[in-house]
Short mmCIF file of the C-alpha atoms (twelve columns), coordinates in Angstrom:
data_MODEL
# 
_entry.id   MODEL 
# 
loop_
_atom_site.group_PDB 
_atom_site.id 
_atom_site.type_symbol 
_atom_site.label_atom_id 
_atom_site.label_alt_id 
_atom_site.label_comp_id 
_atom_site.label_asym_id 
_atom_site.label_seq_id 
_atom_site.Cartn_x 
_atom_site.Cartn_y 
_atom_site.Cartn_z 
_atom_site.pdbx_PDB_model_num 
ATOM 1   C CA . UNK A 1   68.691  -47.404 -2.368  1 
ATOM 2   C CA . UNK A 2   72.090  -48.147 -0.868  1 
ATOM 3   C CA . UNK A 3   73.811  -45.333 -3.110  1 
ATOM 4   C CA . UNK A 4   71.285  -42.643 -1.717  1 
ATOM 5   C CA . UNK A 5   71.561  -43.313 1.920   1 
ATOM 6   C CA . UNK A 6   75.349  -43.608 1.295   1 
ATOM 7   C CA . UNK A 7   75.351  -40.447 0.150   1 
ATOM 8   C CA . UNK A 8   73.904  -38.696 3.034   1 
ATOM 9   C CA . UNK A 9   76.355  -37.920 6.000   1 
ATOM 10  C CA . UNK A 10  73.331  -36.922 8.296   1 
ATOM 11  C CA . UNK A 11  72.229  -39.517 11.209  1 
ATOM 12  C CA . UNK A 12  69.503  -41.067 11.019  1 
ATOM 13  C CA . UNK A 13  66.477  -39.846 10.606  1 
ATOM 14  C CA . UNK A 14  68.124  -36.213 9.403   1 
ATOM 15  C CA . UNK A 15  65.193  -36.374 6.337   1 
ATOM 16  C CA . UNK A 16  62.218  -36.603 8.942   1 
ATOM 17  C CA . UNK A 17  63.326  -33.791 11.198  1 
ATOM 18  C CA . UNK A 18  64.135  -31.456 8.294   1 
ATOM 19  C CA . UNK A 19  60.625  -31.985 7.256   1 
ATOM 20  C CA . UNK A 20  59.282  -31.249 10.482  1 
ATOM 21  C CA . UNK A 21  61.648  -28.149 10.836  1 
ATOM 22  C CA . UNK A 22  60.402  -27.098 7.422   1 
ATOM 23  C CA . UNK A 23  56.504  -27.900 8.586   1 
ATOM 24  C CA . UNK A 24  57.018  -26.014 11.100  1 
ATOM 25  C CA . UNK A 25  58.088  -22.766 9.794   1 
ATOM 26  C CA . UNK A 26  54.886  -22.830 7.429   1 
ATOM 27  C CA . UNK A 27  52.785  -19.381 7.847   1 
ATOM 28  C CA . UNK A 28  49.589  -21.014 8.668   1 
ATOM 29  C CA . UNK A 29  51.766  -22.740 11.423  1 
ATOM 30  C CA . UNK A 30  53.076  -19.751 12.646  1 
ATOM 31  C CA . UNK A 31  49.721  -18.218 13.351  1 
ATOM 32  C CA . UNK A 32  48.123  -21.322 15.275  1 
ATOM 33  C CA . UNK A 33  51.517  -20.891 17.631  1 
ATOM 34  C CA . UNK A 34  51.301  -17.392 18.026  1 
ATOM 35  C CA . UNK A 35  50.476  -16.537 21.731  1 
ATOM 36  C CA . UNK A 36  47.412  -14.496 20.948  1 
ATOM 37  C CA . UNK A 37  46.409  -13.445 24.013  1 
ATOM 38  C CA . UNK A 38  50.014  -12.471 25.016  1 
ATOM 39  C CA . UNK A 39  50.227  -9.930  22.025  1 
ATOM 40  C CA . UNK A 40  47.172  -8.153  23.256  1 
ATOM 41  C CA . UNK A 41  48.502  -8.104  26.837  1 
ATOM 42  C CA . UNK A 42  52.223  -6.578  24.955  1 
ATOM 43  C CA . UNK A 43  49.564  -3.748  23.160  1 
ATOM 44  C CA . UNK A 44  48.096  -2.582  26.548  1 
ATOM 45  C CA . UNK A 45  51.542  -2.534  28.473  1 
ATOM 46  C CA . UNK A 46  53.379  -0.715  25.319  1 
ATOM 47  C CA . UNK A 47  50.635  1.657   25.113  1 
ATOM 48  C CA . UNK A 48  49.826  2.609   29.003  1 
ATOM 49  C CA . UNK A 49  54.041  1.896   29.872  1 
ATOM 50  C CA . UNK A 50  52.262  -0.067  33.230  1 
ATOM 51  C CA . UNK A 51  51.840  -3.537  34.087  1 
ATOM 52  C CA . UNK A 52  48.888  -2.233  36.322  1 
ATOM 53  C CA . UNK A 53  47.112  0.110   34.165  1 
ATOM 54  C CA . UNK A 54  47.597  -2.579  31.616  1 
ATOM 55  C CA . UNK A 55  45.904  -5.404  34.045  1 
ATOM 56  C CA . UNK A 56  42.980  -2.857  34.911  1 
ATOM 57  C CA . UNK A 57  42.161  -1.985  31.176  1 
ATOM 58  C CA . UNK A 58  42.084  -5.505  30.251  1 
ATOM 59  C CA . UNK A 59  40.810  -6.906  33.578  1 
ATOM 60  C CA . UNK A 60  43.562  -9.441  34.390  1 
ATOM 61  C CA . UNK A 61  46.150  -9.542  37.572  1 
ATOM 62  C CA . UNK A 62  49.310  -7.682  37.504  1 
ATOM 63  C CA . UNK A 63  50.892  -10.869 37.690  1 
ATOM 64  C CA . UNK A 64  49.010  -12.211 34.620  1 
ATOM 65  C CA . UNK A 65  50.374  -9.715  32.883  1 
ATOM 66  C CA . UNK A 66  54.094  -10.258 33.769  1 
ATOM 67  C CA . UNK A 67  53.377  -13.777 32.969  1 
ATOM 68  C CA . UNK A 68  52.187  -13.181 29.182  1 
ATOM 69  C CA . UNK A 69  55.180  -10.789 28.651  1 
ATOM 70  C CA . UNK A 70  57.300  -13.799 29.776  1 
ATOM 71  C CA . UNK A 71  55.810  -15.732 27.820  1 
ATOM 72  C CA . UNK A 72  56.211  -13.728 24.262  1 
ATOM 73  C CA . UNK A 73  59.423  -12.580 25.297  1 
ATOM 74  C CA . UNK A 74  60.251  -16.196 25.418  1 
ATOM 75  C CA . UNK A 75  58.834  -16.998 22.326  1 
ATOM 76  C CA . UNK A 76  60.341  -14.031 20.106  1 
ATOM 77  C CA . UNK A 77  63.812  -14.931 21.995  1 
ATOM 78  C CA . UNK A 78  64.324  -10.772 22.728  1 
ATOM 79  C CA . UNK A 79  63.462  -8.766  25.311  1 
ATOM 80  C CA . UNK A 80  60.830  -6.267  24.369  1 
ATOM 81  C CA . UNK A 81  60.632  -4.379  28.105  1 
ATOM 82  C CA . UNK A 82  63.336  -2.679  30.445  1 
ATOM 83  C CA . UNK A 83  62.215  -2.892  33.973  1 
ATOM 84  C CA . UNK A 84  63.673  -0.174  36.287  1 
ATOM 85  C CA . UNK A 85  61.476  -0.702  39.208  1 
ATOM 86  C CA . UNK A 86  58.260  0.542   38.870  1 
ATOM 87  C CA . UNK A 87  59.067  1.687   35.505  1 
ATOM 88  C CA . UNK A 88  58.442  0.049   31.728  1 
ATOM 89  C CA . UNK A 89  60.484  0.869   29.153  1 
ATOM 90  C CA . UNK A 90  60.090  -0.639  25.253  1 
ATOM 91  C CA . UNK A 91  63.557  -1.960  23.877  1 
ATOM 92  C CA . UNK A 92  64.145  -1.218  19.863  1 
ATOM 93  C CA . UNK A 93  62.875  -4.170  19.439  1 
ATOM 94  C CA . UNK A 94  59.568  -3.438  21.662  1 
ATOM 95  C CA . UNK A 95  58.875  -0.595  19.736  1 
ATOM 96  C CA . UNK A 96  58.897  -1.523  16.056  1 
ATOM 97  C CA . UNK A 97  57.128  -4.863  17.345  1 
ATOM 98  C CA . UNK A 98  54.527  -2.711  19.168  1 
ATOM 99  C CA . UNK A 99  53.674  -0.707  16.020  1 
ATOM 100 C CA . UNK A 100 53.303  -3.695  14.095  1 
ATOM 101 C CA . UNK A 101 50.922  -5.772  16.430  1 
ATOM 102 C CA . UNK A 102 48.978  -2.377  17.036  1 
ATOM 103 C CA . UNK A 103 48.672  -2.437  13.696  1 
ATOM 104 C CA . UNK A 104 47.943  -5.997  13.147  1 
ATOM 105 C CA . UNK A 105 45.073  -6.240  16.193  1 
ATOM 106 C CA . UNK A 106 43.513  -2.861  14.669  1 
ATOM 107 C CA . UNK A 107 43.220  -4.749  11.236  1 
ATOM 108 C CA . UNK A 108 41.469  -7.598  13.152  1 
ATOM 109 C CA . UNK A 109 39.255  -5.500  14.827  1 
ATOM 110 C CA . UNK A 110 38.133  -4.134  11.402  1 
ATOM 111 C CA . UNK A 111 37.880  -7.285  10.140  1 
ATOM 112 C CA . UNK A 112 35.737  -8.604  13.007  1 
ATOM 113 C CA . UNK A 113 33.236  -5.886  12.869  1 
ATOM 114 C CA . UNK A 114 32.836  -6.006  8.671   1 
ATOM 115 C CA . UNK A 115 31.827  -9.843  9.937   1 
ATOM 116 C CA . UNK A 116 29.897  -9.274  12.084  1 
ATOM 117 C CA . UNK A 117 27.864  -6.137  10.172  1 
ATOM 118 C CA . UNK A 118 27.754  -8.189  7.527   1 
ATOM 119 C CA . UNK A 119 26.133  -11.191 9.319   1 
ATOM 120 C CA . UNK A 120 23.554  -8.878  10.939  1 
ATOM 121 C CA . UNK A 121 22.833  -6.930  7.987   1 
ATOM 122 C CA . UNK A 122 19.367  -7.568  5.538   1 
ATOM 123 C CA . UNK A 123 17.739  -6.282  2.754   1 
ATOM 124 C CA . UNK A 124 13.900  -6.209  2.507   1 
ATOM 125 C CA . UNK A 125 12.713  -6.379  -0.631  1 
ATOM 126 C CA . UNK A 126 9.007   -4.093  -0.980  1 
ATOM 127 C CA . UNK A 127 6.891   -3.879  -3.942  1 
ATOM 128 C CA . UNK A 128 4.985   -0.853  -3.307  1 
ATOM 129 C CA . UNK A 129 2.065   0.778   -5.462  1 
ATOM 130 C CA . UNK A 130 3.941   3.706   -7.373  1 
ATOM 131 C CA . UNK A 131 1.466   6.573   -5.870  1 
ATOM 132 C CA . UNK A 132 2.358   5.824   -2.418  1 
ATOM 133 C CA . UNK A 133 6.237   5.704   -2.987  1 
ATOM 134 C CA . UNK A 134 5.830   8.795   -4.507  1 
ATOM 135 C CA . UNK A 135 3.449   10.962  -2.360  1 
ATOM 136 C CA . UNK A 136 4.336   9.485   1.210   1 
ATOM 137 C CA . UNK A 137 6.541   6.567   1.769   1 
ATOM 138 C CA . UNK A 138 9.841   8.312   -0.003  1 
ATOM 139 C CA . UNK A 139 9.401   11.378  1.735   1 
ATOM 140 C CA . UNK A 140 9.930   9.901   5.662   1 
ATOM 141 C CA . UNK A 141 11.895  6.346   4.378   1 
ATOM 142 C CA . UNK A 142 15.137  7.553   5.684   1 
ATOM 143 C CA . UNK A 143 13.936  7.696   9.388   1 
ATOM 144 C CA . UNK A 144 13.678  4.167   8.919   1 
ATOM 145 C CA . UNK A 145 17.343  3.677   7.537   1 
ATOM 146 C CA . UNK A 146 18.978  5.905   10.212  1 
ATOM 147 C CA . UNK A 147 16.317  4.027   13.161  1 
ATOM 148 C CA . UNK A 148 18.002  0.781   11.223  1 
ATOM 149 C CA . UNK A 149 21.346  1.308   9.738   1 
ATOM 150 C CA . UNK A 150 21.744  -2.354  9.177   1 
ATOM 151 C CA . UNK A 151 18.901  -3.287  7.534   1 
ATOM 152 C CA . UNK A 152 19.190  -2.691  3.896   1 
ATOM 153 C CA . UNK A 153 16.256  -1.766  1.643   1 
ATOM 154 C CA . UNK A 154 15.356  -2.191  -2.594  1 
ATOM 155 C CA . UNK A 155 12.152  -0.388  -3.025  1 
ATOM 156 C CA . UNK A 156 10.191  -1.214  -6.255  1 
ATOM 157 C CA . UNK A 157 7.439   1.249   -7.379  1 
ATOM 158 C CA . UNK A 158 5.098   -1.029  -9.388  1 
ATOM 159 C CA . UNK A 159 0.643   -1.836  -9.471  1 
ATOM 160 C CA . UNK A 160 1.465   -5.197  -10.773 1 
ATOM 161 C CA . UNK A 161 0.818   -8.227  -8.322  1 
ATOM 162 C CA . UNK A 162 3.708   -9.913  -7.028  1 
ATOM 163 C CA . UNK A 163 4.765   -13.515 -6.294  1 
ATOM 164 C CA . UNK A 164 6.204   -13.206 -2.391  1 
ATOM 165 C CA . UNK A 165 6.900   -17.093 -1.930  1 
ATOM 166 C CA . UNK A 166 9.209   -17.043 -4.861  1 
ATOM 167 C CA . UNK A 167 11.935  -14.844 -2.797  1 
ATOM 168 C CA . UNK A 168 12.079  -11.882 -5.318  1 
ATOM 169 C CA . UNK A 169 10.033  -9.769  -2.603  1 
ATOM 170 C CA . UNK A 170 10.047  -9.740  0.966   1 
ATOM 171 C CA . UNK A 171 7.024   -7.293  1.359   1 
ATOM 172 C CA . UNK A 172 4.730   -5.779  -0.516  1 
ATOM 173 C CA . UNK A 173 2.398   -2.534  0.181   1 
ATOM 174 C CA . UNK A 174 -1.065  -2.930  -1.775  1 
ATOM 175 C CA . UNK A 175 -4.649  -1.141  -1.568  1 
ATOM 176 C CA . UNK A 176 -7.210  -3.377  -1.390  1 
ATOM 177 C CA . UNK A 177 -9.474  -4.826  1.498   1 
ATOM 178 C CA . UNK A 178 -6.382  -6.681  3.157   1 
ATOM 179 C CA . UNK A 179 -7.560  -10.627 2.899   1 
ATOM 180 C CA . UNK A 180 -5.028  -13.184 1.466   1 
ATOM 181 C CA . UNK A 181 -5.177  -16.371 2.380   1 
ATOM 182 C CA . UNK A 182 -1.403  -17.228 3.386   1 
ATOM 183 C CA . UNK A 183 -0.303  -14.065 3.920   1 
ATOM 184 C CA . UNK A 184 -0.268  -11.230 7.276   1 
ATOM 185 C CA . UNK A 185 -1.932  -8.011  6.013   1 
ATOM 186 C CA . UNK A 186 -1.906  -5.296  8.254   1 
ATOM 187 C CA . UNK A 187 -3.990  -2.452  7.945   1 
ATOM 188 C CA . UNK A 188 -1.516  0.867   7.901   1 
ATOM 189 C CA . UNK A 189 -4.512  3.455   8.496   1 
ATOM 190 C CA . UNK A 190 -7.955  4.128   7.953   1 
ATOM 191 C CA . UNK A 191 -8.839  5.663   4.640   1 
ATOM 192 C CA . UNK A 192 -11.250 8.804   3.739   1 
ATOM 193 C CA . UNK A 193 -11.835 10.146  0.028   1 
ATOM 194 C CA . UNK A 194 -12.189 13.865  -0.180  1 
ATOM 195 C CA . UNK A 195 -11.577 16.764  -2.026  1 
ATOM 196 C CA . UNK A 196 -8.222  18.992  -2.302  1 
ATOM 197 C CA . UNK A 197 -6.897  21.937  -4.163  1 
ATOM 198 C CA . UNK A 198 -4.797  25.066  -4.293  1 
ATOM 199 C CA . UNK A 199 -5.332  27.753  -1.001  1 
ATOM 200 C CA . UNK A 200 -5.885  30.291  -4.151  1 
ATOM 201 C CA . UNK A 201 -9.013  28.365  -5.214  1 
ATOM 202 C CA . UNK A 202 -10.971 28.892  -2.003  1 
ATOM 203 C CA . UNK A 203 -10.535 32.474  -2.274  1 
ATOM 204 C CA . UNK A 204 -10.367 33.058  -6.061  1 
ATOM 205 C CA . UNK A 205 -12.912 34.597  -7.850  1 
ATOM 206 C CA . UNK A 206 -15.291 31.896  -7.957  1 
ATOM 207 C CA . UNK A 207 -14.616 30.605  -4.172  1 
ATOM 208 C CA . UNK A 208 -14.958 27.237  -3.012  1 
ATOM 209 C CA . UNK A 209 -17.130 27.426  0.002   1 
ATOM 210 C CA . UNK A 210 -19.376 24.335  -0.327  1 
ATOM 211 C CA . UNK A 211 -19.829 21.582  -3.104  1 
ATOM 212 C CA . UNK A 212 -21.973 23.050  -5.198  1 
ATOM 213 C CA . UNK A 213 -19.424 25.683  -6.287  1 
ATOM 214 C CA . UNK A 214 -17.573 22.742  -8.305  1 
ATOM 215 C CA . UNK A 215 -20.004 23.668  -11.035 1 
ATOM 216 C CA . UNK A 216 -17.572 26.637  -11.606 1 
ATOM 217 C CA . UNK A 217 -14.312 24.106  -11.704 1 
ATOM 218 C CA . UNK A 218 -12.938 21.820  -13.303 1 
ATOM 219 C CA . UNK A 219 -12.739 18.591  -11.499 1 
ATOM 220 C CA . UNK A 220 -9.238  16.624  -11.737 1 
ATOM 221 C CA . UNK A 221 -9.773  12.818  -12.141 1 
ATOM 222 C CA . UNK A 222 -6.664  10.059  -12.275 1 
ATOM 223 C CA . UNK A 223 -7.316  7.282   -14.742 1 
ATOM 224 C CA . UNK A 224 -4.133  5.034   -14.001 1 
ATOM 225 C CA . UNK A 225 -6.903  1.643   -12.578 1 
ATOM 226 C CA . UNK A 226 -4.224  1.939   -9.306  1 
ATOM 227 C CA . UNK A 227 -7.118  1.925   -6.949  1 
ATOM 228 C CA . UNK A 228 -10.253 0.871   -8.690  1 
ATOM 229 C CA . UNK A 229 -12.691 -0.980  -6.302  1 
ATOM 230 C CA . UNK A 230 -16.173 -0.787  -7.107  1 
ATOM 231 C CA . UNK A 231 -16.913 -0.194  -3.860  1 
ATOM 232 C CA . UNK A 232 -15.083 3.164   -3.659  1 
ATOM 233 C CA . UNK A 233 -16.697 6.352   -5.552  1 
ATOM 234 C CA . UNK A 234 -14.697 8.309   -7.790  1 
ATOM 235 C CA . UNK A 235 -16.283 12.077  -8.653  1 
ATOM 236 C CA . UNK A 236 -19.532 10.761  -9.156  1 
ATOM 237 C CA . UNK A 237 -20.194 9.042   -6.087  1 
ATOM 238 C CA . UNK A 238 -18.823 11.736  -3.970  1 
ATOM 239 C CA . UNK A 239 -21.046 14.297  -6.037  1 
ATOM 240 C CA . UNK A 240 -24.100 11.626  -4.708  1 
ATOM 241 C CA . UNK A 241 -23.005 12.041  -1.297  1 
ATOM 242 C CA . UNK A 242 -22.793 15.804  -1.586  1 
ATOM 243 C CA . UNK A 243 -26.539 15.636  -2.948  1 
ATOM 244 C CA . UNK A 244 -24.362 17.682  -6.381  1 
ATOM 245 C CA . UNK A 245 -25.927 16.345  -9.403  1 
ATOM 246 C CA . UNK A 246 -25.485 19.166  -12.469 1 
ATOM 247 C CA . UNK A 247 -22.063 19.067  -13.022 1 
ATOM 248 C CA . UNK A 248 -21.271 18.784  -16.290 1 
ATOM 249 C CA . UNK A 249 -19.253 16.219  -17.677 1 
ATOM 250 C CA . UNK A 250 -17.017 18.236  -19.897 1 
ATOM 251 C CA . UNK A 251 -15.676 19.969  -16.570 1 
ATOM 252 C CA . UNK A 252 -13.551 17.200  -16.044 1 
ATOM 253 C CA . UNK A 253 -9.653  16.614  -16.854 1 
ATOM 254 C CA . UNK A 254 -8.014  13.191  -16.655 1 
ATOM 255 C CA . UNK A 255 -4.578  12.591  -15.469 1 
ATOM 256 C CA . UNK A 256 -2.492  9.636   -15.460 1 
ATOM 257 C CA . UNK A 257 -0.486  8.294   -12.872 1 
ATOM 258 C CA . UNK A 258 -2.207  9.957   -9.946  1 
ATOM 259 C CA . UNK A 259 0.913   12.087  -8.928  1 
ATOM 260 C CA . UNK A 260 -0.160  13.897  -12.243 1 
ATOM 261 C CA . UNK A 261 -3.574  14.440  -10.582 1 
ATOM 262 C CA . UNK A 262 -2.120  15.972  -7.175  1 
ATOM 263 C CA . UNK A 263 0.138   18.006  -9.044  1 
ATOM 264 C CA . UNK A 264 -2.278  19.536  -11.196 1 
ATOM 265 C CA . UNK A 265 -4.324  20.448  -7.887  1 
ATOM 266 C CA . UNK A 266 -1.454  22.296  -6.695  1 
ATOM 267 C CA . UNK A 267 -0.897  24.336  -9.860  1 
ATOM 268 C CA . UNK A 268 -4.634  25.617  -9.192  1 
ATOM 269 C CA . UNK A 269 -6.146  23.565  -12.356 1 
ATOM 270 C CA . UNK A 270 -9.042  21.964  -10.648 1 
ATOM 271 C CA . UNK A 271 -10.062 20.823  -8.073  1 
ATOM 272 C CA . UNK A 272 -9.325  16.933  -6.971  1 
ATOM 273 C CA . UNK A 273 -10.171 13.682  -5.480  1 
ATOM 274 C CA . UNK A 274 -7.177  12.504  -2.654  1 
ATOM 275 C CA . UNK A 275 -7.289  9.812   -0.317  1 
ATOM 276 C CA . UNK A 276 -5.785  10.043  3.735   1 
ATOM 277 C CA . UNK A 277 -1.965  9.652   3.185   1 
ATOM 278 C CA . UNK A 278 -1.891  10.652  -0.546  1 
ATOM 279 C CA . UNK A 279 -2.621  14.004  0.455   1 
ATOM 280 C CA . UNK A 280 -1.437  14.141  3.924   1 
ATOM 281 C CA . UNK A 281 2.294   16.134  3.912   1 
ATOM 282 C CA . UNK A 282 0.362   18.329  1.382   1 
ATOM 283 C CA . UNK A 283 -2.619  19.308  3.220   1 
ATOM 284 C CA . UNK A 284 0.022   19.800  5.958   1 
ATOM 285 C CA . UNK A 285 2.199   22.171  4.206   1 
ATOM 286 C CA . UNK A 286 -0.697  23.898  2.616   1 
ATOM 287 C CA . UNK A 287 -0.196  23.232  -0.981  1 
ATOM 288 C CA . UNK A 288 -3.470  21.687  -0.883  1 
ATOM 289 C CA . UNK A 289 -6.222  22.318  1.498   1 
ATOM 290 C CA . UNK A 290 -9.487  20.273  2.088   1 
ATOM 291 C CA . UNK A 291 -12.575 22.978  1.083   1 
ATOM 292 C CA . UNK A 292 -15.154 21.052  2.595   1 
ATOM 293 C CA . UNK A 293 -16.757 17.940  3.024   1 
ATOM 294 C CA . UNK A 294 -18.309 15.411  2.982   1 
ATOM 295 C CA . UNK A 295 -15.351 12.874  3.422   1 
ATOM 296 C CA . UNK A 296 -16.163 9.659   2.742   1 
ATOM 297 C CA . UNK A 297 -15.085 6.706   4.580   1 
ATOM 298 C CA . UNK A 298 -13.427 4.059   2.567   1 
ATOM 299 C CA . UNK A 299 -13.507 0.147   2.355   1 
ATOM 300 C CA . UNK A 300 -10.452 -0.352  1.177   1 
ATOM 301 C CA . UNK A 301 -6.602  1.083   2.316   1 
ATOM 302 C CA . UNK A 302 -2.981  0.208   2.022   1 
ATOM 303 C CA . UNK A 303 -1.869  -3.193  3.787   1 
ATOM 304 C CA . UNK A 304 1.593   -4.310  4.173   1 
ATOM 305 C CA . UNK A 305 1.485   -7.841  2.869   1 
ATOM 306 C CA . UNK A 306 3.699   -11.014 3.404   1 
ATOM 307 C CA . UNK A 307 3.816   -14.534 3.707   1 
ATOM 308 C CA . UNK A 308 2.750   -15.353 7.042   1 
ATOM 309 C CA . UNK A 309 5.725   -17.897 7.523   1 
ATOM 310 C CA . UNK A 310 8.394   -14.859 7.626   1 
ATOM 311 C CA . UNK A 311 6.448   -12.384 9.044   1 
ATOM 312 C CA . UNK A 312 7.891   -12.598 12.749  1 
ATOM 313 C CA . UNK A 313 11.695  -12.441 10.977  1 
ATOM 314 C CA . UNK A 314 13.180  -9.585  12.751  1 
ATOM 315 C CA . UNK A 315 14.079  -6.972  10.004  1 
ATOM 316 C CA . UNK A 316 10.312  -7.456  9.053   1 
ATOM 317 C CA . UNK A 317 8.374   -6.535  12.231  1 
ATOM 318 C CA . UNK A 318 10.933  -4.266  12.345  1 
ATOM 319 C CA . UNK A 319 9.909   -2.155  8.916   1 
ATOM 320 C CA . UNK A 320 6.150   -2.950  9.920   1 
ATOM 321 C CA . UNK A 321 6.426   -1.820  13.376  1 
ATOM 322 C CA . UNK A 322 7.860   1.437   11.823  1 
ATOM 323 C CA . UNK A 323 6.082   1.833   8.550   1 
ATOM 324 C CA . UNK A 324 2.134   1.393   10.858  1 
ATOM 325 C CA . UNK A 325 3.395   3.561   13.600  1 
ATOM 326 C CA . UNK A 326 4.438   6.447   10.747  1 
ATOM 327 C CA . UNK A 327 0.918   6.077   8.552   1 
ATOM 328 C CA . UNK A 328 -1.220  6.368   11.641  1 
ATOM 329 C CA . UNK A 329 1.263   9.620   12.888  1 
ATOM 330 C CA . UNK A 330 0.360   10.784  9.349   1 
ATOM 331 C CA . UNK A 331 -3.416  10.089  10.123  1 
ATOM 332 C CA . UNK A 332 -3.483  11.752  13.116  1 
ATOM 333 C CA . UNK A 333 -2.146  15.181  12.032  1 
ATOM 334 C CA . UNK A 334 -5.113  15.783  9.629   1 
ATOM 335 C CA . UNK A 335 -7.572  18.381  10.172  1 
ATOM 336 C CA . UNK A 336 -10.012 17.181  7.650   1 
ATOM 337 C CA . UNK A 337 -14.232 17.648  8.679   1 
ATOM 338 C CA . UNK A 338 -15.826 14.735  9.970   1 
ATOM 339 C CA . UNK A 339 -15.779 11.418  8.021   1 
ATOM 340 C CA . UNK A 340 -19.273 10.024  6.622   1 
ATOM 341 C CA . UNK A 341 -19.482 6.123   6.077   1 
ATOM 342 C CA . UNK A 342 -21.170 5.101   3.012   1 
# 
């Protein structure tokens, strides 16, 4: 012990202050002693080459302004500003330090907002029945990203049921008659069955002017189960409700998934069954047309389903608020004959 201290010429207590000294000079040291608000003061006065203009932009005195440069000229131990009177001038010094603190509050500024986007940002999760993502929901989705840039979205075409309390889904778009226990279901629009296909049909050689011409047709039918409900006709309860009854059976063709179907009424194959949004940006563009009625009045529609415990979470009202407001628009722009309950 007495050889070591012997050995050191230093006065007491040398050991300790180099430590300190050597603390000191530690990066993560440097930045809690940097005089942050006196390097953004240094950026303003640099760039505008006024104390005033400076004070304005930032909304500080003058002399709160001379007082930060003091104080970071102070610190650095330079000068970093000639004063000539009124006028500012940067030093060498000044100007290679103003490029890099421009540089270094620009790169904050970045970092800040990736932070912050990042924090604000979701992404809803929606199971959605694969006819509907096709036929409607894909077609208008992107209004809803650029209405909601950070709200991300993974959309899952898919008839099976999903568990939404496990966290795999957020939301989930379903036909059906809209009660689960536990859940909010919200009814997008009200839902009509009728018949659609090609503008050359109605005015082919065997026009389509009321329902008994679909003896001369054949009738398209989808087979997928995607909206079976025994409470909704297919061809031969609309036929009923037309008061058709001789249409042979061997008139119809079977398709499988529904966007089949629709297709195949566009080509001019048949003639087909389509319900209110299915059909609607096709009856609108006039690659399918509504010959005539009746159209029937359905019991069940698309919902958009979630647990009732997160449906008030922002990014959620948000995409309901949105997806209801763009089904009933869709609704509304139909010109389809009067609708006949059943």
């Amino acid at each position: 012990m007495t050889a070591v201290h012997g050995s050191d010429h230093r006065r007491p207590g040398a050991q300790i202050n180099a430590g300190l000294k050597k603390t000191e000079l530690r990066p993560d040291s440097m930045e809690r002693l940097l005089p942050l608000n006196a390097l953004r003061v240094f950026a303003a006065v640099g760039r505008l080459a006024s104390f005033s203009r400076a004070a304005k932009e930032i909304n500080v005195t003058a002399s709160a302004v001379s007082h930060q440069m003091r104080t970071l000229e102070n610190y650095l131990g330079v000068p970093l500003l000639h004063r000539t009177g009124s006028r500012i001038e940067l030093t060498n010094a000044g100007k290679l330090y103003l490029q890099q603190v421009q540089e270094g509050l620009a790169q904050l500024a970045r970092a800040t907002r990736a932070i912050k986007a990042a924090k604000s940002e979701r992404t809803l999760r929606i199971s959605c029945a694969p006819s509907l993502s096709a036929l409607w929901l894909m077609r208008r989705i992107g209004r809803f990203t650029e209405a909601h840039p950070h709200i991300g979205l993974a959309l899952t075409a898919s008839r099976n049921l999903v568990d939404l309390h496990n966290g795999e889904y957020d939301l989930a778009i379903r036909y059906g008659r809209g009660v689960h226990e536990g859940f909010r279901c919200d009814l997008m629009s009200p839902n009509e069955l009728f018949p659609v296909c090609s503008p050359r049909l109605v005015r082919g050689e065997r026009p389509l002017r009321q329902p008994s011409d679909l003896r001369h047709h054949a009738l398209l039918e989808c087979a997928d189960g995607e909206y079976y409900d025994a409470a909704n006709p297919g061809w031969h309860g609309w036929l009923q409700s037309a008061g058709v009854y001789d249409v042979s059976s061997q008139r119809y063709l079977n398709f499988s998934p529904r966007l089949l179907m629709q297709q195949a009424a566009i080509d001019g194959l048949g003639v087909g069954l389509s319900r209110t949004l299915l059909a609607a940006d096709f009856l609108e563009s006039r690659q399918l047309v509504c010959p005539f009625g009746p159209v029937l009045e359905l019991t069940s529609s698309y919902y958009l389903v979630c647990p009732a415990a997160t449906a008030d979470r922002p990014e959620i009202a948000a995409f309901r608020n949105w997806l209801i407001a763009e089904a009933q628009e869709s609704r509304a722009r139909l010109k389809l004959p009067a609708a006949k309950s059943r």
